[in-house]
mmCIF file of C-alpha atoms in Angstrom:
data_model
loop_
_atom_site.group_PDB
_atom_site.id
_atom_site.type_symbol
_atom_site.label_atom_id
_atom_site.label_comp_id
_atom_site.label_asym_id
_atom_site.label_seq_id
_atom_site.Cartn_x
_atom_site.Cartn_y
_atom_site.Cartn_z
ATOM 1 C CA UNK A 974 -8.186 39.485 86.914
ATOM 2 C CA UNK A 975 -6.713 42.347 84.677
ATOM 3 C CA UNK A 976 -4.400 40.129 83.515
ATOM 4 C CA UNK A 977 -6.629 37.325 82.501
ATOM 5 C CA UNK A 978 -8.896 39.996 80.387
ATOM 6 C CA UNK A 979 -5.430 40.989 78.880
ATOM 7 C CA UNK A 980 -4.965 36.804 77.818
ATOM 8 C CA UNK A 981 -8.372 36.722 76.446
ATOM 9 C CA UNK A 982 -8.312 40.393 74.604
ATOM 10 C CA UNK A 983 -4.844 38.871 73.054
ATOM 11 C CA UNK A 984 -6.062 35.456 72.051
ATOM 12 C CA UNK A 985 -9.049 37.644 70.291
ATOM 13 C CA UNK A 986 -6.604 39.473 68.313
ATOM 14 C CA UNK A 987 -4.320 36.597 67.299
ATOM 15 C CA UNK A 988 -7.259 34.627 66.435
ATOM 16 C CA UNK A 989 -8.775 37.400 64.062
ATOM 17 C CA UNK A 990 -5.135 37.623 62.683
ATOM 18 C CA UNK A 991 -5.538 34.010 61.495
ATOM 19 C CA UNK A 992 -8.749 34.222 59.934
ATOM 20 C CA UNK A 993 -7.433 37.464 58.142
ATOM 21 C CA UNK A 994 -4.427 35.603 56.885
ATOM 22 C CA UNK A 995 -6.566 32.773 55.433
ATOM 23 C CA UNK A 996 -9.384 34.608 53.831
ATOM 24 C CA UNK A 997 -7.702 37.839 52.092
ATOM 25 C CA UNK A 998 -7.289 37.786 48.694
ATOM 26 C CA UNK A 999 -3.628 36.875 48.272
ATOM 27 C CA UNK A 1000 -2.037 37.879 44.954
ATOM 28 C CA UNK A 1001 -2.404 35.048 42.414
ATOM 29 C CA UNK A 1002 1.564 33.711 41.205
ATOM 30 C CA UNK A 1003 2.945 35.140 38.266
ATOM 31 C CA UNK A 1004 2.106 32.618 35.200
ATOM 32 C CA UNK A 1005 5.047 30.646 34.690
ATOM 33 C CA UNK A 1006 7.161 31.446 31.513
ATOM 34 C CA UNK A 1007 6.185 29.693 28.757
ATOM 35 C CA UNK A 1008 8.620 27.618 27.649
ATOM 36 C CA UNK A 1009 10.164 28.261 23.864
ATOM 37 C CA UNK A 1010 8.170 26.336 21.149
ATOM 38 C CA UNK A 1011 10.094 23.286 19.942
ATOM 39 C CA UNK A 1012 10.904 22.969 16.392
ATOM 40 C CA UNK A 1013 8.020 22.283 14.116
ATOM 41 C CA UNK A 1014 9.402 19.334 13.372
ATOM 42 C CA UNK A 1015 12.578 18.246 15.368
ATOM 43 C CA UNK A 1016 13.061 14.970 13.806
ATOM 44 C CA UNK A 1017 12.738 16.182 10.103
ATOM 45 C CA UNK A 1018 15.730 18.638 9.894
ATOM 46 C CA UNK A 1019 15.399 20.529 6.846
ATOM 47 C CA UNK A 1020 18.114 19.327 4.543
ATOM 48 C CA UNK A 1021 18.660 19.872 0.359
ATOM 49 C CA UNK A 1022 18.321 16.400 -0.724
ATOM 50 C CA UNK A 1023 18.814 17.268 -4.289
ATOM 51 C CA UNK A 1024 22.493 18.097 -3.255
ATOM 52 C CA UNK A 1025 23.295 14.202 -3.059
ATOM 53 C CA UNK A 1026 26.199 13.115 -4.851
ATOM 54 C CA UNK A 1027 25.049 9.816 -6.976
ATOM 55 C CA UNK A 1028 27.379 7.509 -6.255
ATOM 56 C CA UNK A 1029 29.004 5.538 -9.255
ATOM 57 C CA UNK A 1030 30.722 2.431 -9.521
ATOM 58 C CA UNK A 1031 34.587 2.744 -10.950
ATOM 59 C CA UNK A 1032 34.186 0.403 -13.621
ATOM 60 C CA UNK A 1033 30.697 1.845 -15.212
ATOM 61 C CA UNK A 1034 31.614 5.442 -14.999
ATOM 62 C CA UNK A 1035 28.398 7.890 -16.372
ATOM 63 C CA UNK A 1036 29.359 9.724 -19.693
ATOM 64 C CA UNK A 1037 26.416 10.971 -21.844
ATOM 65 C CA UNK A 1038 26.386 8.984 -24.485
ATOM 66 C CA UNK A 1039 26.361 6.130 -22.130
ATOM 67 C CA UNK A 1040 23.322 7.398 -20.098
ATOM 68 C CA UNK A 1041 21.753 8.153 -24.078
ATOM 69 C CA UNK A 1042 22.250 4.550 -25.161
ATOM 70 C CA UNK A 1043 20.791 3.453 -22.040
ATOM 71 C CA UNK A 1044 17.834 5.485 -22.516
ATOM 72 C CA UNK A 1045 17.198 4.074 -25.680
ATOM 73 C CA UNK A 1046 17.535 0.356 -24.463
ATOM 74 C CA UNK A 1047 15.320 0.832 -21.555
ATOM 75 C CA UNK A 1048 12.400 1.772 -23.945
ATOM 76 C CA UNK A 1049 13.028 -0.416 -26.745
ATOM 77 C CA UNK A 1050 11.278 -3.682 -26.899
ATOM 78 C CA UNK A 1051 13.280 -5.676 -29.224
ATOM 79 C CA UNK A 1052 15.499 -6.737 -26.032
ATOM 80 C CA UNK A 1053 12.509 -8.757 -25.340
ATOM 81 C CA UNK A 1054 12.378 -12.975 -26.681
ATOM 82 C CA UNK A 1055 9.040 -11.956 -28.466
ATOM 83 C CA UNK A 1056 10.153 -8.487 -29.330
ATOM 84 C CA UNK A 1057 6.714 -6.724 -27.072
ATOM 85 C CA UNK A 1058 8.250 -6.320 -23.446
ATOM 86 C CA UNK A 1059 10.894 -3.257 -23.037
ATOM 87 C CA UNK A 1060 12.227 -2.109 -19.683
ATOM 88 C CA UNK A 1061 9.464 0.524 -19.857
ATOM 89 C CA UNK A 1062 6.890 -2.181 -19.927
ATOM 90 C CA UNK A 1063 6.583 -2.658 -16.262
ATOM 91 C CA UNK A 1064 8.715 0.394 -15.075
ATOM 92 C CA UNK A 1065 6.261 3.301 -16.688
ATOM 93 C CA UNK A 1066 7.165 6.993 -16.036
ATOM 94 C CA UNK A 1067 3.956 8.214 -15.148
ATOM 95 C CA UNK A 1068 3.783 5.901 -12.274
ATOM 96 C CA UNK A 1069 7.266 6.687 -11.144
ATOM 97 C CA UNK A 1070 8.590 4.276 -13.407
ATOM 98 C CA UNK A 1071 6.443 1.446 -11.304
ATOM 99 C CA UNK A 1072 3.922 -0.848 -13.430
ATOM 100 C CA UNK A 1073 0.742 1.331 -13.209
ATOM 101 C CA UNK A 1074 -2.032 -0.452 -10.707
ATOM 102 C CA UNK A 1075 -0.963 -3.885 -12.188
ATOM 103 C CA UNK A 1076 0.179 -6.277 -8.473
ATOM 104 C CA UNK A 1077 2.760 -8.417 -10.752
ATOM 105 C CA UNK A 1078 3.852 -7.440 -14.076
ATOM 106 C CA UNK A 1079 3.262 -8.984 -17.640
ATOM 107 C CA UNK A 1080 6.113 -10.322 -19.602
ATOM 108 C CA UNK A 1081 6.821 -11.835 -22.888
ATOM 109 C CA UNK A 1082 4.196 -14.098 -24.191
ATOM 110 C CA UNK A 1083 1.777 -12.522 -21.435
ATOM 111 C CA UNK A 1084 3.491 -14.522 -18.560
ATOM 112 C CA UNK A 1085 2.661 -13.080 -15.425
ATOM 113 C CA UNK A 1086 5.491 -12.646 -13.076
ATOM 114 C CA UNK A 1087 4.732 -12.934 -9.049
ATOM 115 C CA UNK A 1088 5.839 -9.713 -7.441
ATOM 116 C CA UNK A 1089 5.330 -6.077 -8.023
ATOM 117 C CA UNK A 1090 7.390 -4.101 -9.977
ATOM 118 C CA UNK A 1091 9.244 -1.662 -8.292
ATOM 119 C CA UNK A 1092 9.258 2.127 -8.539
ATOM 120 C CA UNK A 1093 13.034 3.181 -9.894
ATOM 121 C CA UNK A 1094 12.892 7.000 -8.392
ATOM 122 C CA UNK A 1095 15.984 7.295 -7.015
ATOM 123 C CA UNK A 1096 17.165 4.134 -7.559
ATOM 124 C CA UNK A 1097 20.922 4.821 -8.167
ATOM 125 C CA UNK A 1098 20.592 5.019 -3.691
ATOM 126 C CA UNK A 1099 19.774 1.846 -3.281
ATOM 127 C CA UNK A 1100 22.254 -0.942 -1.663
ATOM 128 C CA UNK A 1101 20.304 -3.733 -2.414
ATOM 129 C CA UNK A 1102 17.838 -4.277 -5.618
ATOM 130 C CA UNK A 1103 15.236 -7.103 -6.091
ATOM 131 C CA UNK A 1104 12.423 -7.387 -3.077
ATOM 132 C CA UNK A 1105 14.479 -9.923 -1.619
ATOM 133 C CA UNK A 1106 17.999 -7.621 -1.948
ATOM 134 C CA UNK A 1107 19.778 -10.450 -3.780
ATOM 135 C CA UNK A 1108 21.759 -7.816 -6.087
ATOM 136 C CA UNK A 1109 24.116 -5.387 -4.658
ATOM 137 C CA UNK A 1110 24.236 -2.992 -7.884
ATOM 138 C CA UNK A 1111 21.969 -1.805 -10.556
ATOM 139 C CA UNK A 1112 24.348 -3.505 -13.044
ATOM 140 C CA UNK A 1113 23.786 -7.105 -11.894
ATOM 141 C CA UNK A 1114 20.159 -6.223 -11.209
ATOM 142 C CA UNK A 1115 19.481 -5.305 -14.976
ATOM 143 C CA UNK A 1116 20.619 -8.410 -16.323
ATOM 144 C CA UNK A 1117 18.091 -10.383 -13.963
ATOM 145 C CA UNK A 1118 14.780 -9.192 -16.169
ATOM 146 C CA UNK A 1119 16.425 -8.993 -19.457
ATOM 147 C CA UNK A 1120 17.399 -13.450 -18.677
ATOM 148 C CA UNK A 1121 14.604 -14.338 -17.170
ATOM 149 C CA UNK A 1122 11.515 -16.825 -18.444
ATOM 150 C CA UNK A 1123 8.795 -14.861 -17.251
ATOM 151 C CA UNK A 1124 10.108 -11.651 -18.221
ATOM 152 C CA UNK A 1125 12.348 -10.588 -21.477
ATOM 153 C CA UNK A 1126 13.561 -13.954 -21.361
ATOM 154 C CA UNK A 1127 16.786 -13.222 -23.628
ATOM 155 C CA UNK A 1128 19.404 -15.550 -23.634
ATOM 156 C CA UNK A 1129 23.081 -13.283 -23.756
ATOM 157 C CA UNK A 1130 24.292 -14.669 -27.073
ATOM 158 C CA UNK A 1131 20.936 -13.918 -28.907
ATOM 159 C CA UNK A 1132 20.677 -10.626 -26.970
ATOM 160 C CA UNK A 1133 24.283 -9.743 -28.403
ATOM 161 C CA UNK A 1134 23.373 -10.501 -32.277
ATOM 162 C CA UNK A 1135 20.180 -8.801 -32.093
ATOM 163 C CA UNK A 1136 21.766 -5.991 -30.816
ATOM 164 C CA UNK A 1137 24.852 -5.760 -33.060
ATOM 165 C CA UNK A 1138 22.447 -6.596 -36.188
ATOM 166 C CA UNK A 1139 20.487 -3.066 -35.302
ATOM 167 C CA UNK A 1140 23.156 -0.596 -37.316
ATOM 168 C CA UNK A 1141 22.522 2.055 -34.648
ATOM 169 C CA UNK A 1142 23.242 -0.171 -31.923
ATOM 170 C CA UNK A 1143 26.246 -1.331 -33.263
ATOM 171 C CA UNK A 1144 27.674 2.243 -33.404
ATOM 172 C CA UNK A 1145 26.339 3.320 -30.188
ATOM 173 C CA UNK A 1146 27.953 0.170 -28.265
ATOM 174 C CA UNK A 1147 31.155 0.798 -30.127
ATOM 175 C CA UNK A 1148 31.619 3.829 -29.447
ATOM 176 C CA UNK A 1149 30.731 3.796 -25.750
ATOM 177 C CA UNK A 1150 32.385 0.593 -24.618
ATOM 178 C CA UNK A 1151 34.287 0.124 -28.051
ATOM 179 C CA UNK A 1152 32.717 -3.368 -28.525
ATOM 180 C CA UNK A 1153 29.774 -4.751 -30.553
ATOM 181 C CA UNK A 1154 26.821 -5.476 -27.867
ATOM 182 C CA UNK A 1155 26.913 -8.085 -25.508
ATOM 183 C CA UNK A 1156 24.806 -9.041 -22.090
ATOM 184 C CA UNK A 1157 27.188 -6.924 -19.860
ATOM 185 C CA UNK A 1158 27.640 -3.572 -21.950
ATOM 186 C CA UNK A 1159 23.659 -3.772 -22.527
ATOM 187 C CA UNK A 1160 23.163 -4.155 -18.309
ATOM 188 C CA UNK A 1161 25.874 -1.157 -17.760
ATOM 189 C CA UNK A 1162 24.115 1.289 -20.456
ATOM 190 C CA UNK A 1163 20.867 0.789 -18.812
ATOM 191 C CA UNK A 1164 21.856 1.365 -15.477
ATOM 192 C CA UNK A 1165 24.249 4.139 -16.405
ATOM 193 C CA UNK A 1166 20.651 6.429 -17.412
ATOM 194 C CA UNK A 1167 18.543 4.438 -14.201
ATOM 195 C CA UNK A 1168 21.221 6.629 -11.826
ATOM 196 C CA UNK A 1169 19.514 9.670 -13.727
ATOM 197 C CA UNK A 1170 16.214 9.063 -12.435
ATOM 198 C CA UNK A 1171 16.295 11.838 -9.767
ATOM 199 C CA UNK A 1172 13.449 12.871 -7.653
ATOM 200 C CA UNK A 1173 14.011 15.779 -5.035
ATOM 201 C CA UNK A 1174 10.819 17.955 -6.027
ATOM 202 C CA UNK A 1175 7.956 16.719 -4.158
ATOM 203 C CA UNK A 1176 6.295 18.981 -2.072
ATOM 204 C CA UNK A 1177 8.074 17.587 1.358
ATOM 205 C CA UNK A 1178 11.354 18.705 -0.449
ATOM 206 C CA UNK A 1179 10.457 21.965 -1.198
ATOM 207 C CA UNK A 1180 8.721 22.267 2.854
ATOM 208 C CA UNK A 1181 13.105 20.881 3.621
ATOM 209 C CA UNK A 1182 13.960 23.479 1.328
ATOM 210 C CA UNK A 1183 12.570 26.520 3.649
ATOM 211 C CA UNK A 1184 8.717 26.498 1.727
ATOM 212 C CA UNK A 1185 6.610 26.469 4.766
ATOM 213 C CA UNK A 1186 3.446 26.919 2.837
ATOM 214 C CA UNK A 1187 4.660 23.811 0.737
ATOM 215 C CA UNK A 1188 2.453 21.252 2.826
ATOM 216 C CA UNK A 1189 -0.597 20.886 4.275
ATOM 217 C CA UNK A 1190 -1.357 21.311 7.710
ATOM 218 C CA UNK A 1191 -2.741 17.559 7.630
ATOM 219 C CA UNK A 1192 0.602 16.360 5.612
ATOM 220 C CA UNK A 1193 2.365 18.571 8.770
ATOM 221 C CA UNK A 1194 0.552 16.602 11.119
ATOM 222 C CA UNK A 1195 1.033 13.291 9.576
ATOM 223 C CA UNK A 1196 5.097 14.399 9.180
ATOM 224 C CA UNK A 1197 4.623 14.385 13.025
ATOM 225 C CA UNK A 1198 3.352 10.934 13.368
ATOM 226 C CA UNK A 1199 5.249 9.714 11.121
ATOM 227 C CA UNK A 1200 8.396 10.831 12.784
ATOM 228 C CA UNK A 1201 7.678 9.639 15.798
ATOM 229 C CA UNK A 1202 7.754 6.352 18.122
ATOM 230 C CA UNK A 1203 4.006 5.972 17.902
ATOM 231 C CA UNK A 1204 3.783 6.340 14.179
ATOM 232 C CA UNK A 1205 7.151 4.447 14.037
ATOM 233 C CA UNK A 1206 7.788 4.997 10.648
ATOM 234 C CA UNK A 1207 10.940 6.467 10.490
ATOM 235 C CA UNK A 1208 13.169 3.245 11.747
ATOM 236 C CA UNK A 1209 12.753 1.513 8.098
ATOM 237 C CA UNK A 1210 11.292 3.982 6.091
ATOM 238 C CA UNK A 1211 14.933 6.163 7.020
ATOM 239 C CA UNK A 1212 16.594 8.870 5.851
ATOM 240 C CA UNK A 1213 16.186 10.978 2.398
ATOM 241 C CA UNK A 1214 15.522 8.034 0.404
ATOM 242 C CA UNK A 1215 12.537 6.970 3.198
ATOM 243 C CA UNK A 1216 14.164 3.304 3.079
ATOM 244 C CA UNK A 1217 16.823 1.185 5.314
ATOM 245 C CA UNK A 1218 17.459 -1.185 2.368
ATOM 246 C CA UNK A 1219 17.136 -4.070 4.712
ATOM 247 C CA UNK A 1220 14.817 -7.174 4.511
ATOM 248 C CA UNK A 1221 11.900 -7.244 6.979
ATOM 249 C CA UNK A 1222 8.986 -9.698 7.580
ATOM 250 C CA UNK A 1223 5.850 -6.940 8.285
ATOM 251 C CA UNK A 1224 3.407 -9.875 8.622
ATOM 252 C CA UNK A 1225 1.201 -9.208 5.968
ATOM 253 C CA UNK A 1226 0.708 -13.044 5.797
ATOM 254 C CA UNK A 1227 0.869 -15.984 8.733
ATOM 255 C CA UNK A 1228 1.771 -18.377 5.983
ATOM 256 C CA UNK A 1229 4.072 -16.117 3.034
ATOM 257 C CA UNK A 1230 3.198 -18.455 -0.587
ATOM 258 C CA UNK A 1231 6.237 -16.357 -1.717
ATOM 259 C CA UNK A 1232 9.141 -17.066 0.515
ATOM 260 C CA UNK A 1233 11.297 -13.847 0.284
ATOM 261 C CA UNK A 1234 14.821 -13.888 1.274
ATOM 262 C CA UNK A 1235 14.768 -17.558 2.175
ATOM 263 C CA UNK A 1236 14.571 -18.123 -1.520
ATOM 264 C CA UNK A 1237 18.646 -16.718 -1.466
ATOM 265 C CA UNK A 1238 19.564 -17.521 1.350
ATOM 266 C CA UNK A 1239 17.695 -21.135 2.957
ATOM 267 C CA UNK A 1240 17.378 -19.624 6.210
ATOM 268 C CA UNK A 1241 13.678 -20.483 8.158
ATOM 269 C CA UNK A 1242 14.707 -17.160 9.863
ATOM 270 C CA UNK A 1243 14.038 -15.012 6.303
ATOM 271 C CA UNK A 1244 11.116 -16.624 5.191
ATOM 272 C CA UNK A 1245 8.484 -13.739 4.337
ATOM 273 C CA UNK A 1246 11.212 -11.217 4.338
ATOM 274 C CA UNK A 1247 11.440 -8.587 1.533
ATOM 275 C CA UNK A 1248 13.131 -5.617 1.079
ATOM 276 C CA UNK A 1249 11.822 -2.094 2.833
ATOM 277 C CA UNK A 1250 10.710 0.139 -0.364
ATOM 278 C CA UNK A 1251 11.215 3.900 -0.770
ATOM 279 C CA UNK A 1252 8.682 5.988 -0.097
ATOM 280 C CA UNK A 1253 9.509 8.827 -2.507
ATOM 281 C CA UNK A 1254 6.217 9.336 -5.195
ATOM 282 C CA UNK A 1255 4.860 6.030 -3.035
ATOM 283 C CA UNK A 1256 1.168 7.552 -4.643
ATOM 284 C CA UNK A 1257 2.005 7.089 -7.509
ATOM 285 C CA UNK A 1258 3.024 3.202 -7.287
ATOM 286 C CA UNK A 1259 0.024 1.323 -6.410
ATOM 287 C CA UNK A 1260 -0.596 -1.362 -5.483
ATOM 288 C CA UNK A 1261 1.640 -2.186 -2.503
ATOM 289 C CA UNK A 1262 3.850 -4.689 -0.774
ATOM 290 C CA UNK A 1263 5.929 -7.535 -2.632
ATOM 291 C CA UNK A 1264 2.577 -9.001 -4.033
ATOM 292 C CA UNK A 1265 0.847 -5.937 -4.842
ATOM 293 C CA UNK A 1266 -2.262 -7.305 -2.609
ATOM 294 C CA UNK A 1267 -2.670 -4.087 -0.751
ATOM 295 C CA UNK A 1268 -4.857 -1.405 -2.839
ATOM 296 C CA UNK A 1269 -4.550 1.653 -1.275
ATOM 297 C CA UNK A 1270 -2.007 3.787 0.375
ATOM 298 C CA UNK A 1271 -4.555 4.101 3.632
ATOM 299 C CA UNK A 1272 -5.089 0.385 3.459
ATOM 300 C CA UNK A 1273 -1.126 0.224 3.420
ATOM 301 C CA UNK A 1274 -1.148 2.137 6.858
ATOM 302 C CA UNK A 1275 -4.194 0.127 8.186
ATOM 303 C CA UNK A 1276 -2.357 -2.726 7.947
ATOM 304 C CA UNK A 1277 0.709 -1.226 9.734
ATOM 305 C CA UNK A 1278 -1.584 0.106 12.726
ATOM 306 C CA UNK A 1279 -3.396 -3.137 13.420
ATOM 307 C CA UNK A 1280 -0.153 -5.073 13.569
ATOM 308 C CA UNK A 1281 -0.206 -7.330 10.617
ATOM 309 C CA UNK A 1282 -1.179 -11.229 11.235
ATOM 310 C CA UNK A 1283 0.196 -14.024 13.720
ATOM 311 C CA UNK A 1284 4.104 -14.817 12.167
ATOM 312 C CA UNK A 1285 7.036 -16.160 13.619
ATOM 313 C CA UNK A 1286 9.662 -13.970 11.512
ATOM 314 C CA UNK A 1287 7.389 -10.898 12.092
ATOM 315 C CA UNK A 1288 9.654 -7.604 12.256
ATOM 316 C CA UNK A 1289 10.374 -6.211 16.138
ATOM 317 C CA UNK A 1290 8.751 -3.231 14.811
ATOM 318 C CA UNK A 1291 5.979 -4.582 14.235
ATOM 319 C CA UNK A 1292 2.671 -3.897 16.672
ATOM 320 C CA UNK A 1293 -0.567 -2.736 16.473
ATOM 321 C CA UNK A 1294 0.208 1.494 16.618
ATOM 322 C CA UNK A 1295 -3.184 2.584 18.172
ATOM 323 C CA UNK A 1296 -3.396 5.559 15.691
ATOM 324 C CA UNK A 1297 -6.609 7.167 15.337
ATOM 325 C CA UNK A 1298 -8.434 7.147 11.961
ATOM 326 C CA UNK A 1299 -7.806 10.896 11.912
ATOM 327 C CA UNK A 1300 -4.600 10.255 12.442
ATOM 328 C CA UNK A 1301 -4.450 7.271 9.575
ATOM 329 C CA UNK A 1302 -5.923 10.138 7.053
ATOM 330 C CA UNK A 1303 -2.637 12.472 8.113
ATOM 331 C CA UNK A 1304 -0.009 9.766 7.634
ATOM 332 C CA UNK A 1305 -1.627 9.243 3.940
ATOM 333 C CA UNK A 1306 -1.616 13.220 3.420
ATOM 334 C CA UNK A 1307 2.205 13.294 4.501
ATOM 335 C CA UNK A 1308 2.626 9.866 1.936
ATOM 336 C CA UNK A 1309 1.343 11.913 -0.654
ATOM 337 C CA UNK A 1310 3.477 15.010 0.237
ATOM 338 C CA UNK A 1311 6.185 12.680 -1.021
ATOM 339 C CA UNK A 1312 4.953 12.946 -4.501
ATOM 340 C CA UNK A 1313 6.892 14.786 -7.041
ATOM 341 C CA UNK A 1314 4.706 15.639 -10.015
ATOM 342 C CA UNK A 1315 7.688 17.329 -12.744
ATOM 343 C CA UNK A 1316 9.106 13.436 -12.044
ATOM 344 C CA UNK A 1317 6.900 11.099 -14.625
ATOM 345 C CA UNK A 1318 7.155 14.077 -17.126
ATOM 346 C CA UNK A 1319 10.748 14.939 -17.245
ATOM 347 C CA UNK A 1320 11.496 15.238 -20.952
ATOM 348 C CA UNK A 1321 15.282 13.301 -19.683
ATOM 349 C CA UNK A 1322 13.733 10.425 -18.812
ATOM 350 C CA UNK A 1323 11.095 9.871 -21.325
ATOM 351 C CA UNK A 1324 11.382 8.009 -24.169
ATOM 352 C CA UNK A 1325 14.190 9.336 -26.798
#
């Protein structure tokens, strides 16, 4: 019997110890160490683009008076059949040398063209020029407007005695090429003073350059997105230049009236394909895409974040995104961060 009431007493006790166990306040774990905050913005390292080395070709090299007589050509209008459509016409420096709200430019005899014309900042980067990429180097590209119907509409032999009739002309050219004008020496000056049209000051180069107050928290945000695989704007819109240079169908049409790169190349595969643009002063360079059709720079990311329409050549890239409309407006305020406003009023690339 005494040892039963021991049992009992020490089932009492181990039973309180239980209850004490689960019902005492137990010291709450120490918070876990918060981890380091990433980057601000990992995929944007800061870099000075402005420290880019132009690259030139070896038989154009850049000397001043080159770049000067190029300058000259690009704003002068008597290149032009009719004598009324210069360079400048459709490549204006206060829209980042980009036609000025017009979808397709005006050329001689008021002949419309059918694509946009597009912005030159920085255009001395680019590996391929026309929408479609059909011209490797700025030297070939500038003889395409100043030959064709819709646009300047010279032919090179009437080009050459205009030219060398003009007694200032026909001292520049000699003494930068040491031969009266022709076609060629006309196309090399004005691309010699297009690799001058430099643009590193917008306000997302100054934010590389260590300015953290340089942006707005909404262009910060929209950096973000942008950056990133659900903004997935960064795989054509790459690098400092915010362009891959390739061809891409972004199905802003199911059936393309202008064919693209199929027009070069015959392929079924590159119908609808143009050329991805730069995205440097892209505020300034409305309207957008090939055509000009889209208005807006929001309407421009609208497009991209419902997916474009139904086509067979349509990009890989190319899905609706899901992005909210607060997250639309951020993209546009980082778009406009890209603007650089000292650009369109540089007295070196304004008229001479």
């Amino acid at each position: 019997m005494q040892g039963w009431r021991v049992g009992w007493l020490g089932l009492l006790l181990l039973g309180a110890g239980l209850l004490a166990f689960y019902f005492w306040p137990r010291p709450k774990p120490a918070a876990a160490q918060a981890e380091p905050a990433p980057a601000a913005h990992p995929t944007s390292p800061r870099i000075l683009f402005a420290e880019r080395t132009v690259p030139v070709p070896d038989d154009n090299p850049q000397t001043p008076a080159k770049v000067e007589l190029g300058q000259r050509l690009f704003y002068d209008p008597r290149l032009s059949k009719d004598g009324k459509v210069a360079c400048a016409s459709c490549h204006k420096p206060e829209f980042a040398f980009s036609d000025g709200g017009k979808p397709v430019s005006t050329g001689i005899f008021g002949r419309q063209g059918s694509r946009n014309a597009p912005s030159l900042t920085n255009v001395a980067f680019r590996r391929h020029l026309f929408w479609e990429g059909r011209s490797p180097r700025l030297e070939l590209q500038a003889v395409g407007p100043l030959t064709a119907h819709d646009e300047m509409g010279m032919e090179p032999e009437e080009l050459a005695q205009r030219l060398g009739a003009i007694p200032e002309y026909a001292k520049a050219f000699q003494e930068v090429f040491g031969e009266p004008p022709t076609l060629k020496t006309t196309a090399y000056a004005i691309a010699a003073f297009e690799r001058t049209l430099l643009s590193y000051n917008s306000p997302f180069d100054r934010y590389q350059a260590g300015d953290d107050k340089a942006m707005s928290e909404a262009a910060l945000r929209g950096m973000e997105i942008f950056f990133s695989e659900k903004g997935d704007c960064f795989h054509c819109h790459v690098g400092p230049e915010f362009t891959d240079d390739e061809p891409r169908n972004t199905a802003l049409y199911t059936v393309y009236k202008d064919i693209g790169l199929a027009r070069a190349t015959g392929r079924d595969e590159d119908v609808g394909k143009f050329k991805t643009p730069t995205l440097r002063n892209v505020a300034l360079t409305a309207p957008y895409m090939h055509d000009g059709s889209i208005q807006t720079l929001r309407e421009a990311v609208q497009h991209y974040n419902q997916g474009g329409q139904p086509n067979l050549n349509a990009d890989a890239l190319i899905r609706p995104l899901g992005l909210t409309e607060a997250e639309v407006d951020d993209l546009v305020a980082f778009l406009r961060s890209l603007t650089d406003e000292s650009f369109g009023t540089n007295p070196a690339f304004l008229p001479p």
